[in-house]
Short mmCIF file of C-alpha atoms and ligand atoms in Angstrom, two decimals:
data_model
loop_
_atom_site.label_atom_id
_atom_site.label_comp_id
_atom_site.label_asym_id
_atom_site.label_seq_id
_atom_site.Cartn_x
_atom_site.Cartn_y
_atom_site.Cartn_z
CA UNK A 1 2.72 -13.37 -14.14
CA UNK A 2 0.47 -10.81 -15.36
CA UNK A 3 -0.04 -8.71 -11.90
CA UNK A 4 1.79 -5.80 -11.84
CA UNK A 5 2.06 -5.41 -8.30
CA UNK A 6 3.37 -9.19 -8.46
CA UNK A 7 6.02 -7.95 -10.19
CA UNK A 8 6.90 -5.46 -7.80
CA UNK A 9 7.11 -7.65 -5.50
CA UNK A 10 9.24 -10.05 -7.03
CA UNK A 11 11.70 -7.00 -7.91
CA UNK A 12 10.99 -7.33 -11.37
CA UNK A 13 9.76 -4.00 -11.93
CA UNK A 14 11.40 -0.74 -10.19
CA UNK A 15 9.61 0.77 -7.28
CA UNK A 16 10.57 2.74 -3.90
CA UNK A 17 10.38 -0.17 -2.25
CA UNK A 18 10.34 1.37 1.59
CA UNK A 19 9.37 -1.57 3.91
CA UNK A 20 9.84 -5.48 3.35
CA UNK A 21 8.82 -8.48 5.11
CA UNK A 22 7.73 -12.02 4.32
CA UNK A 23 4.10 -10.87 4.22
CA UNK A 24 4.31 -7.18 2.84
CA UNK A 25 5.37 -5.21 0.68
CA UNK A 26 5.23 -1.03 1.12
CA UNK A 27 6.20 1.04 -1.51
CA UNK A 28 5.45 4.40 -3.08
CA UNK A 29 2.70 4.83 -5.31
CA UNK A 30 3.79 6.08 -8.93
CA UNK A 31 0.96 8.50 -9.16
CA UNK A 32 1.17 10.95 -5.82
CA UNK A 33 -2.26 12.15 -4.63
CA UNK A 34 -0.53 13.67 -1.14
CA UNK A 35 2.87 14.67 -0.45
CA UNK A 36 3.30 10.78 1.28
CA UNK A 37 1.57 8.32 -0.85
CA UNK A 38 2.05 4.79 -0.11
CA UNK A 39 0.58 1.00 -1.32
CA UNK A 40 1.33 -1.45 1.56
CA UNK A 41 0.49 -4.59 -0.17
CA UNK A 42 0.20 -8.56 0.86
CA UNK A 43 3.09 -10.49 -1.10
CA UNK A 44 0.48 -13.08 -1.99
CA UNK A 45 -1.94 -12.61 -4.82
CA UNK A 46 -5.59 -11.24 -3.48
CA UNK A 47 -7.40 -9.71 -6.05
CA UNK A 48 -9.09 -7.35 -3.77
CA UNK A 49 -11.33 -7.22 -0.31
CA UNK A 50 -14.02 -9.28 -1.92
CA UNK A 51 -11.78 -12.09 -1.96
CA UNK A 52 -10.91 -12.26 1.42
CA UNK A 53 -12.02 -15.07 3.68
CA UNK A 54 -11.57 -16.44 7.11
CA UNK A 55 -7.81 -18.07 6.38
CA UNK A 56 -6.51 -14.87 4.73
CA UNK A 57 -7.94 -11.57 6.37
CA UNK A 58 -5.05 -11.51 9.10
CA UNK A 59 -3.42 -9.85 6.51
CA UNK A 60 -5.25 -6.75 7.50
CA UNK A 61 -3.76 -6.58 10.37
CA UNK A 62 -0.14 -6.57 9.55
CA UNK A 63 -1.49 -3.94 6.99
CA UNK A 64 -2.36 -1.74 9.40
CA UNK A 65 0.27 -2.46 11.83
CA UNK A 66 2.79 -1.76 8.95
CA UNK A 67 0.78 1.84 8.19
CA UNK A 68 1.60 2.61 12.29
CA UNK A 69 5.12 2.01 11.79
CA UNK A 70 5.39 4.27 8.17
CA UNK A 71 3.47 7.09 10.07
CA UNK A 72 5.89 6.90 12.94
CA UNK A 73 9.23 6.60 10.03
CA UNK A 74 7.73 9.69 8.51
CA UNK A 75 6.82 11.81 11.87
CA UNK A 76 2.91 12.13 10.81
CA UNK A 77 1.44 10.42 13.70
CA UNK A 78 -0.43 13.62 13.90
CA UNK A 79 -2.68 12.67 11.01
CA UNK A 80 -2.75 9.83 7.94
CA UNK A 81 -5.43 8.50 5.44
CA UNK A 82 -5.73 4.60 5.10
CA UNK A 83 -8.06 3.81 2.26
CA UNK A 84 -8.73 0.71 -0.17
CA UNK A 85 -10.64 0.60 -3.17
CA UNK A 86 -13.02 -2.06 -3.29
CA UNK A 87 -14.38 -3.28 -6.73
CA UNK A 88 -14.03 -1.05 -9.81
CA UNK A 89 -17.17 1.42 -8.88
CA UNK A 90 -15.00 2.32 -6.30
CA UNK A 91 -11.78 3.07 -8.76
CA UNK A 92 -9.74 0.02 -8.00
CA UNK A 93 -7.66 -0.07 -11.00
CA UNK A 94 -4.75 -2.23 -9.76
CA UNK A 95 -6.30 -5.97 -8.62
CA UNK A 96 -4.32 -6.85 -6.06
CA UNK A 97 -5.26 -6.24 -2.92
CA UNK A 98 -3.26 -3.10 -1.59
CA UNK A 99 -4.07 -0.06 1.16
CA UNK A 100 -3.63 3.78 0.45
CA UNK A 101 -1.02 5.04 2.84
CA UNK A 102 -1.71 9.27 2.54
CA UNK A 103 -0.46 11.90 4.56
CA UNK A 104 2.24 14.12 5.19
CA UNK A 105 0.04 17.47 4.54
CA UNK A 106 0.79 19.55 7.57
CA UNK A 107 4.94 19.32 6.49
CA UNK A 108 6.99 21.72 4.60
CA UNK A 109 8.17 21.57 1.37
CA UNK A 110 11.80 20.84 0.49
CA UNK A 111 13.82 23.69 -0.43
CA UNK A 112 15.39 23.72 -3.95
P1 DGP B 1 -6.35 1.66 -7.00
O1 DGP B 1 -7.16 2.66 -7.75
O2 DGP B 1 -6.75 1.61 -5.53
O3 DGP B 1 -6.33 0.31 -7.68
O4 DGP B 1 -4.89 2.24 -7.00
C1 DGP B 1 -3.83 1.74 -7.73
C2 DGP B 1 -2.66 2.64 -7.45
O5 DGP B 1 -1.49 1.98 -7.91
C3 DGP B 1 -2.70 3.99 -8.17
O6 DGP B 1 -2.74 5.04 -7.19
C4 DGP B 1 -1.43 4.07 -8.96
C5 DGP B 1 -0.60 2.93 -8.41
N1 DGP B 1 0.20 2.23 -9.42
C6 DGP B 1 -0.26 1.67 -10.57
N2 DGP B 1 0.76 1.10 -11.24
C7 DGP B 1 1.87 1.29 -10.50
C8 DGP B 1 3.23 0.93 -10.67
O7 DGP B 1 3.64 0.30 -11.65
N3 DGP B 1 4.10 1.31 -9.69
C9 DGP B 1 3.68 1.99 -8.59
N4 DGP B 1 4.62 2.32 -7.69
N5 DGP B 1 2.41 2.34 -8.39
C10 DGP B 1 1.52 2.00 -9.34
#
């Protein structure tokens, strides 16, 4: 298994793991670009949009679906970025097929 987010997955590499089901997985990305960044990503192996097709976009759904419920978790209904990189001249690094989850702008900062 060569995929890191396969390992992930598959618990066999650490992560904030935050949300689990037997299609997701949502966890926090390593490398924070907003005070909540989060990957939700399909347990199965898809390299990336491109290689979606009729049998496996429902995915999508549950992706977003899964972004409602971390915006209502974290109180930021008010305002959250969903984003995927598509290809690498759009910066996908990481190919396996996994959405941005970014917001949490408006909150204060912990104390301490
Ligand atoms: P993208 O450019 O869309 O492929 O974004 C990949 C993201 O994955 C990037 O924001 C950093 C994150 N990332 C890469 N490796 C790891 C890892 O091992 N653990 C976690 N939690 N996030 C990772």
């Amino acid at each position: 298994m060569t995929c890191i987010f396969c390992h992930i997955i598959a618990h066999g590499l650490p992560a904030e793991i935050l949300y689990e089901d037997e299609d997701l997985a949502v966890f926090k990305d390593i490398n924070p670009a907003a005070p909540i960044h989060l990957l939700i990503v399909p347990k199965k192996h898809i390299d990336s949009v491109n290689a979606l097709d009729e049998k496996t976009a429902g995915i999508f759904a549950k992706m977003v679906l899964a972004a409602k419920r971390m915006a209502e978790r974290h109180g930021i209904q008010s305002g959250y970025r969903l984003m995927i990189n598509n290809g690498r001249e759009a910066g996908q690094v990481v190919y396996h097929l996994h959405m941005h989850f970014m917001g949490g702008w408006g909150r204060k900062p912990a104390k301490g």
